[in-house]
Every structure is written in C-alpha cells, then in structure tokens.
Amino acid sequence: LRGDQQLVPSESENIAGLKSTKEEILEARIERKDAEIVTLRKLLHKAEKAKSVPEDENTNGKQDSIDSLKKRLGIFEKNKQRVETALQYASKEILLQKYGNGPVKAEITVRFPESMGEPALGAIEIELAPFEVMPYVVYHWLTQVEHGAWDGCAFIRNAGHVLQASSQDMNGKSLRSRFLKLPLTKNIGFQEYTDDFPHAKYTLGIAGRPGGPDFYINLVDNKRNHGPGGQKSYDIVEEADSCFAKVIDGFDVIKRMKTAPTKKNAFRGLVDNIGIESIRIKQSKQETVSN
C-alpha cells in the first residue's frame, strides 16, 4: 500500500474491528499487570522497611520474603513488556494499512469565546509522531478523532506550561460518555514513551495516569517535568506522559490561546473555555479524510 492510498472503507473497517478486539484484550492485560506491579512494589517496600528492624530469629525469613517479591516483580514486569510490545505491533500494522508510511497530519479548529473577540475561529495543524516510535498512542488518539469524539469538546486550562484539552464542552458539560463508546479503552493502556519523541515546546502529550482522554499542548520545553521520573506523585515514578504529535502551523493561534484569562486557583482553569470546533485527519498529500 502506497502512502497516498487508503484501503476501501469496508476492508479497512473490518481489519480495524478485528484488531480493536485484540487490542482491548491486550489493554486489559496491561492494566491488570500494572496494578499487580504496583502492589508488589508496595509489598517489597514494606518488607525491606521491616527488615531494618532488628529481629534475630526472623532475619533470614524476611530476606527470603524480599527475594521472592523481587523475583515475582521481575516476572510481572517482563510479562507486561511482552504485552506492550504486542499492542504496539498491532497498532503499527493498522496505521500502515490505513495511512501508508505517514506522516499523518491533523487540523484542530478552535472556537474562541465571545469574550476574546474576533476572529471566532482559528486552526492549528499538527503532525503525528512516526509510527515506528509511538504506534500505540498515535493509533489510540487517531481512533478518537476518526469517531468525532473531540468535536465539540474544549480547551479548559491555561497552566502556563501547557494548554489542556478535556472531554467537556465550552460550557463545562461532560462529554466523557462518547469516549466510553469507542472501540478502545477510555485511557491509554500503558504509558508509551520514547526519548526519540520527547516533550519539546509545541508538542502534544496525553494527560494523567493512566493517560487520557485529556491531552495538552506543551507551551515550554517539558522534557524534565513530563518525561521519565518527572511526576513524583504517581505510583510508577519512572514512567512518563506519552508525547504523540507536534505543532507545525498555527502558532499565532496558540499564542492567542495563551492570553485567555484563567481562574485564580492552582489548576488555572480558563474563565471561558476555548472550544474544539473539529479535528480532521489529513493524509500525507494534505487530503482531508472525512469522518
């Protein structure tokens, strides 16, 4: 399949449907293993802490328990890595069949609130990460876009370092239910990340742990804050936010969005949300793909 060709809708949809079922199973396995790894790490921490308390006759028993927990933790992490690799492989295969070799581009049309004056609309063009480095999260986000899940949602936060989009409309009404109806999990199955596509200025990342559906535009270089180990409050601190796209046009629109007034709280939510009128996928030759 050439980069400028697409499968006919029926064939493409059938393949995606078969793969989405497989991916749901893989994502469920990853979610379960994530929970098991966190539990094992907490048990290991407690065991090592208890070992520091002098108890002559129980010292050897505690060491055996710690060694056993370390062994189990290693096995779970290896199994989790295998499932993640399988999920990445399946995602990349679907992307290649749908879009060729890429890169895939998308246009985000935003609607400014009346309080920010004219013009009412603005467009931001982004380029998705290469399939070989971030296949799973790119597939996950593009699936949301293909189903129109982001149309009518809004940017709700201007935190200085990021502009955050969320599954609610300009009036704050939740639209999360539409994401629950998609043929994939609400959140990403795992924190896919690579140093080959870091959180540089004007890249896009997935918010939260587990990430999604919210995403954000990095307004500064966030490699340290959103890269591996940058978020100490999460259970697995060495993980990172997934970074999946970069802005290639519409920087003037982003600069205007940065001037939007915020509420006086730590979250720095927008006083008036900036709407997402639509997100449309483009082919390599700039041909808009209709939803």
Short mmCIF file of C-alpha atoms in Angstrom, two decimals:
data_model
loop_
_atom_site.label_atom_id
_atom_site.label_comp_id
_atom_site.label_asym_id
_atom_site.label_seq_id
_atom_site.Cartn_x
_atom_site.Cartn_y
_atom_site.Cartn_z
CA LEU A 1 0.00 0.00 0.00
CA ARG A 2 1.47 3.37 -1.02
CA GLY A 3 1.50 6.36 1.36
CA ASP A 4 -1.11 8.14 -0.75
CA GLN A 5 -3.54 5.18 -0.83
CA GLN A 6 -6.21 4.01 1.59
CA LEU A 7 -7.99 0.74 2.00
CA VAL A 8 -11.58 0.82 0.87
CA PRO A 9 -13.77 1.63 3.89
CA SER A 10 -15.25 -1.84 4.31
CA GLU A 11 -11.88 -3.61 4.25
CA SER A 12 -10.21 -1.03 6.48
CA GLU A 13 -13.06 -1.09 8.98
CA ASN A 14 -13.11 -4.89 9.11
CA ILE A 15 -9.39 -5.06 9.82
CA ALA A 16 -9.63 -2.32 12.44
CA GLY A 17 -12.61 -4.04 14.04
CA LEU A 18 -10.77 -7.33 14.35
CA LYS A 19 -7.67 -5.64 15.69
CA SER A 20 -9.61 -3.45 18.14
CA THR A 21 -10.97 -6.57 19.86
CA LYS A 22 -7.45 -7.94 20.17
CA GLU A 23 -6.20 -4.60 21.46
CA GLU A 24 -8.96 -4.40 24.08
CA ILE A 25 -7.78 -7.76 25.42
CA LEU A 26 -4.14 -6.66 25.41
CA GLU A 27 -5.00 -3.35 27.12
CA ALA A 28 -6.95 -5.19 29.82
CA ARG A 29 -3.94 -7.43 30.46
CA ILE A 30 -1.62 -4.43 30.74
CA GLU A 31 -3.98 -2.65 33.15
CA ARG A 32 -4.13 -5.77 35.34
CA LYS A 33 -0.34 -6.21 35.29
CA ASP A 34 0.19 -2.52 36.12
CA ALA A 35 -1.94 -2.96 39.24
CA GLU A 36 -0.07 -6.15 40.18
CA ILE A 37 3.31 -4.45 39.75
CA VAL A 38 2.28 -1.50 41.94
CA THR A 39 1.04 -3.93 44.63
CA LEU A 40 4.27 -5.93 44.52
CA ARG A 41 6.38 -2.80 44.78
CA LYS A 42 4.45 -1.66 47.83
CA LEU A 43 4.84 -5.09 49.45
CA LEU A 44 8.56 -5.07 48.66
CA HIS A 45 8.94 -1.61 50.20
CA LYS A 46 7.17 -2.75 53.38
CA ALA A 47 9.27 -5.91 53.55
CA GLU A 48 12.55 -4.01 53.17
CA LYS A 49 11.41 -1.48 55.77
CA ALA A 50 10.51 -4.29 58.20
CA LYS A 51 13.90 -5.95 57.60
CA SER A 52 15.63 -2.86 59.02
CA VAL A 53 14.05 -3.60 62.43
CA PRO A 54 16.32 -6.00 64.46
CA GLU A 55 14.61 -9.38 64.91
CA ASP A 56 17.29 -12.07 65.29
CA GLU A 57 15.35 -15.28 64.53
CA ASN A 58 13.25 -13.76 61.73
CA THR A 59 16.00 -12.05 59.71
CA ASN A 60 16.52 -14.93 57.27
CA GLY A 61 12.78 -15.37 56.76
CA LYS A 62 12.36 -11.70 55.93
CA GLN A 63 15.22 -11.85 53.42
CA ASP A 64 13.61 -14.86 51.74
CA SER A 65 10.35 -12.93 51.50
CA ILE A 66 12.09 -9.91 49.96
CA ASP A 67 13.92 -12.09 47.43
CA SER A 68 10.67 -13.80 46.49
CA LEU A 69 8.90 -10.45 45.97
CA LYS A 70 11.78 -9.18 43.82
CA LYS A 71 11.61 -12.30 41.68
CA ARG A 72 7.85 -12.01 41.21
CA LEU A 73 8.16 -8.31 40.40
CA GLY A 74 10.74 -9.07 37.71
CA ILE A 75 8.48 -11.70 36.14
CA PHE A 76 5.47 -9.36 36.09
CA GLU A 77 7.49 -6.55 34.51
CA LYS A 78 8.80 -8.87 31.76
CA ASN A 79 5.30 -10.15 31.01
CA LYS A 80 3.94 -6.60 30.93
CA GLN A 81 6.65 -5.62 28.45
CA ARG A 82 5.68 -8.51 26.17
CA VAL A 83 2.03 -7.41 26.11
CA GLU A 84 3.00 -3.78 25.45
CA THR A 85 5.19 -4.86 22.53
CA ALA A 86 2.31 -6.89 21.08
CA LEU A 87 -0.03 -3.91 21.40
CA GLN A 88 2.48 -1.63 19.66
CA TYR A 89 2.90 -4.14 16.83
CA ALA A 90 -0.86 -4.45 16.26
CA SER A 91 -1.29 -0.66 16.34
CA LYS A 92 1.51 -0.05 13.85
CA GLU A 93 0.05 -2.64 11.47
CA ILE A 94 -3.35 -0.87 11.47
CA LEU A 95 -1.73 2.55 10.95
CA LEU A 96 0.29 1.34 7.97
CA GLN A 97 -2.78 -0.21 6.39
CA LYS A 98 -4.86 2.94 6.89
CA TYR A 99 -2.35 5.71 6.20
CA GLY A 100 0.63 4.17 4.47
CA ASN A 101 4.01 5.17 5.88
CA GLY A 102 2.83 8.59 7.08
CA PRO A 103 3.42 11.08 8.47
CA VAL A 104 -0.22 11.73 9.32
CA LYS A 105 -1.30 15.32 9.87
CA ALA A 106 -4.42 16.68 11.53
CA GLU A 107 -6.07 20.08 11.79
CA ILE A 108 -7.57 21.29 15.07
CA THR A 109 -10.12 24.07 14.56
CA VAL A 110 -10.75 26.03 17.75
CA ARG A 111 -13.57 28.42 18.59
CA PHE A 112 -12.72 31.36 20.81
CA PRO A 113 -15.33 32.54 23.34
CA GLU A 114 -17.13 35.83 22.66
CA SER A 115 -15.15 37.40 25.50
CA MET A 116 -11.98 37.10 23.39
CA GLY A 117 -13.44 38.92 20.37
CA GLU A 118 -12.87 38.22 16.69
CA PRO A 119 -11.90 36.22 14.75
CA ALA A 120 -14.02 33.48 16.28
CA LEU A 121 -12.14 30.57 14.71
CA GLY A 122 -8.51 29.52 14.44
CA ALA A 123 -6.67 26.49 13.05
CA ILE A 124 -3.73 24.54 14.43
CA GLU A 125 -2.03 21.94 12.24
CA ILE A 126 -0.19 19.07 13.89
CA GLU A 127 1.92 16.18 12.68
CA LEU A 128 1.60 12.85 14.48
CA ALA A 129 4.70 11.05 15.76
CA PRO A 130 6.29 8.48 13.40
CA PHE A 131 4.56 5.11 13.55
CA GLU A 132 7.79 3.31 14.38
CA VAL A 133 8.37 5.27 17.59
CA MET A 134 4.87 5.89 19.04
CA PRO A 135 2.48 3.48 17.28
CA TYR A 136 0.03 2.72 20.08
CA VAL A 137 -0.80 6.23 21.36
CA VAL A 138 -0.94 7.62 17.81
CA TYR A 139 -3.43 4.87 16.90
CA HIS A 140 -5.42 5.48 20.10
CA TRP A 141 -5.74 9.24 19.51
CA LEU A 142 -6.47 8.94 15.79
CA THR A 143 -9.26 6.47 16.57
CA GLN A 144 -10.85 9.08 18.84
CA VAL A 145 -10.55 11.65 16.07
CA GLU A 146 -11.95 9.29 13.40
CA HIS A 147 -15.08 8.83 15.51
CA GLY A 148 -15.51 12.59 16.04
CA ALA A 149 -15.07 12.22 19.80
CA TRP A 150 -13.21 15.53 20.15
CA ASP A 151 -15.62 17.61 18.07
CA GLY A 152 -17.43 19.99 20.42
CA CYS A 153 -15.00 19.48 23.31
CA ALA A 154 -12.83 22.30 24.66
CA PHE A 155 -9.52 23.52 25.98
CA ILE A 156 -10.17 24.12 29.66
CA ARG A 157 -6.80 25.00 31.20
CA ASN A 158 -4.03 27.52 30.63
CA ALA A 159 -1.40 26.50 33.17
CA GLY A 160 1.49 28.47 31.72
CA HIS A 161 3.44 25.38 30.71
CA VAL A 162 0.51 23.64 28.93
CA LEU A 163 -2.84 24.27 27.27
CA GLN A 164 -5.06 21.34 28.22
CA ALA A 165 -8.00 19.95 26.22
CA SER A 166 -10.65 17.91 28.00
CA SER A 167 -13.76 15.83 27.30
CA GLN A 168 -16.20 18.65 28.11
CA ASP A 169 -17.79 21.40 26.05
CA MET A 170 -17.34 25.18 26.17
CA ASN A 171 -19.93 25.39 28.95
CA GLY A 172 -18.25 22.73 31.10
CA LYS A 173 -20.72 19.93 30.33
CA SER A 174 -19.06 16.50 30.40
CA LEU A 175 -18.79 14.64 27.09
CA ARG A 176 -16.83 11.73 28.53
CA SER A 177 -19.59 9.22 27.70
CA ARG A 178 -18.79 9.49 23.98
CA PHE A 179 -15.25 8.27 24.67
CA LEU A 180 -16.60 5.27 26.57
CA LYS A 181 -18.49 4.15 23.45
CA LEU A 182 -15.36 3.91 21.29
CA PRO A 183 -13.80 0.53 20.32
CA LEU A 184 -10.89 1.12 22.70
CA THR A 185 -10.30 1.80 26.38
CA LYS A 186 -11.10 5.23 27.86
CA ASN A 187 -7.49 5.67 28.97
CA ILE A 188 -4.37 4.55 27.15
CA GLY A 189 -3.39 1.00 28.03
CA PHE A 190 0.14 1.94 29.06
CA GLN A 191 2.42 4.98 29.22
CA GLU A 192 4.09 4.60 25.84
CA TYR A 193 7.12 6.90 25.64
CA THR A 194 10.43 7.23 23.82
CA ASP A 195 13.29 9.72 24.09
CA ASP A 196 13.14 9.88 20.28
CA PHE A 197 9.93 11.96 20.61
CA PRO A 198 10.26 13.98 23.85
CA HIS A 199 8.12 16.76 25.33
CA ALA A 200 9.70 19.65 23.46
CA LYS A 201 7.96 23.02 23.13
CA TYR A 202 4.82 22.82 20.95
CA THR A 203 4.50 19.05 21.15
CA LEU A 204 1.31 17.31 22.33
CA GLY A 205 1.06 14.94 25.28
CA ILE A 206 -1.56 12.75 26.96
CA ALA A 207 -2.57 13.99 30.43
CA GLY A 208 -2.93 11.85 33.56
CA ARG A 209 -2.03 8.35 34.77
CA PRO A 210 -3.34 6.27 33.25
CA GLY A 211 -3.31 8.84 30.47
CA GLY A 212 -6.33 10.17 28.64
CA PRO A 213 -8.58 11.11 27.22
CA ASP A 214 -7.34 14.66 28.02
CA PHE A 215 -4.37 15.90 26.01
CA TYR A 216 -2.30 19.09 26.12
CA ILE A 217 -0.04 21.32 24.05
CA ASN A 218 3.37 21.92 25.65
CA LEU A 219 3.98 25.67 25.79
CA VAL A 220 7.56 25.24 27.05
CA ASP A 221 10.18 22.53 26.96
CA ASN A 222 8.66 19.96 29.35
CA LYS A 223 11.17 17.14 28.89
CA ARG A 224 12.04 17.16 32.60
CA ASN A 225 8.55 17.69 34.02
CA HIS A 226 6.66 15.29 31.74
CA GLY A 227 9.44 12.87 30.82
CA PRO A 228 10.52 9.75 32.77
CA GLY A 229 10.57 10.41 36.51
CA GLY A 230 9.16 13.92 36.17
CA GLN A 231 5.90 13.24 38.05
CA LYS A 232 6.75 12.00 41.56
CA SER A 233 3.13 11.76 42.72
CA TYR A 234 2.36 8.68 40.60
CA ASP A 235 2.83 5.07 41.71
CA ILE A 236 5.37 4.21 38.98
CA VAL A 237 7.52 7.34 39.03
CA GLU A 238 9.87 6.29 36.23
CA GLU A 239 7.03 6.40 33.70
CA ALA A 240 6.34 9.45 31.51
CA ASP A 241 3.42 11.19 29.85
CA SER A 242 3.00 9.93 26.29
CA CYS A 243 4.07 12.50 23.67
CA PHE A 244 2.37 11.85 20.35
CA ALA A 245 2.43 14.88 17.99
CA LYS A 246 3.97 18.28 17.26
CA VAL A 247 2.54 21.57 16.06
CA ILE A 248 3.68 22.53 12.55
CA ASP A 249 1.39 25.51 11.85
CA GLY A 250 -1.00 27.83 13.70
CA PHE A 251 1.48 29.14 16.26
CA ASP A 252 -0.29 32.50 16.17
CA VAL A 253 -3.49 30.75 17.28
CA ILE A 254 -1.68 29.12 20.19
CA LYS A 255 -0.19 32.46 21.23
CA ARG A 256 -3.69 33.93 21.27
CA MET A 257 -4.96 30.99 23.33
CA LYS A 258 -2.20 31.69 25.88
CA THR A 259 -3.74 35.12 26.52
CA ALA A 260 -7.06 33.60 27.66
CA PRO A 261 -7.91 34.66 31.27
CA THR A 262 -7.68 31.96 33.95
CA LYS A 263 -9.39 31.35 37.25
CA LYS A 264 -7.43 32.20 40.39
CA ASN A 265 -6.70 28.67 41.55
CA ALA A 266 -3.86 26.14 41.34
CA PHE A 267 -5.41 24.36 38.35
CA ARG A 268 -5.62 27.62 36.37
CA GLY A 269 -8.76 26.65 34.51
CA LEU A 270 -9.99 29.02 31.83
CA VAL A 271 -12.63 31.59 32.76
CA ASP A 272 -14.23 30.88 29.36
CA ASN A 273 -13.36 27.60 27.68
CA ILE A 274 -11.94 27.61 24.15
CA GLY A 275 -13.98 25.22 22.04
CA ILE A 276 -12.71 22.50 19.73
CA GLU A 277 -14.90 23.00 16.69
CA SER A 278 -13.44 19.93 14.99
CA ILE A 279 -10.34 17.80 14.49
CA ARG A 280 -9.82 16.44 10.98
CA ILE A 281 -7.20 13.96 9.84
CA LYS A 282 -5.11 14.75 6.78
CA GLN A 283 -3.20 12.42 4.52
CA SER A 284 0.46 12.85 3.63
CA LYS A 285 -0.63 14.76 0.49
CA GLN A 286 -2.78 17.11 2.60
CA GLU A 287 -6.03 15.42 1.54
CA THR A 288 -8.61 15.72 4.32
CA VAL A 289 -10.00 12.37 5.43
CA SER A 290 -13.74 12.64 6.04
CA ASN A 291 -15.12 11.10 9.21
#
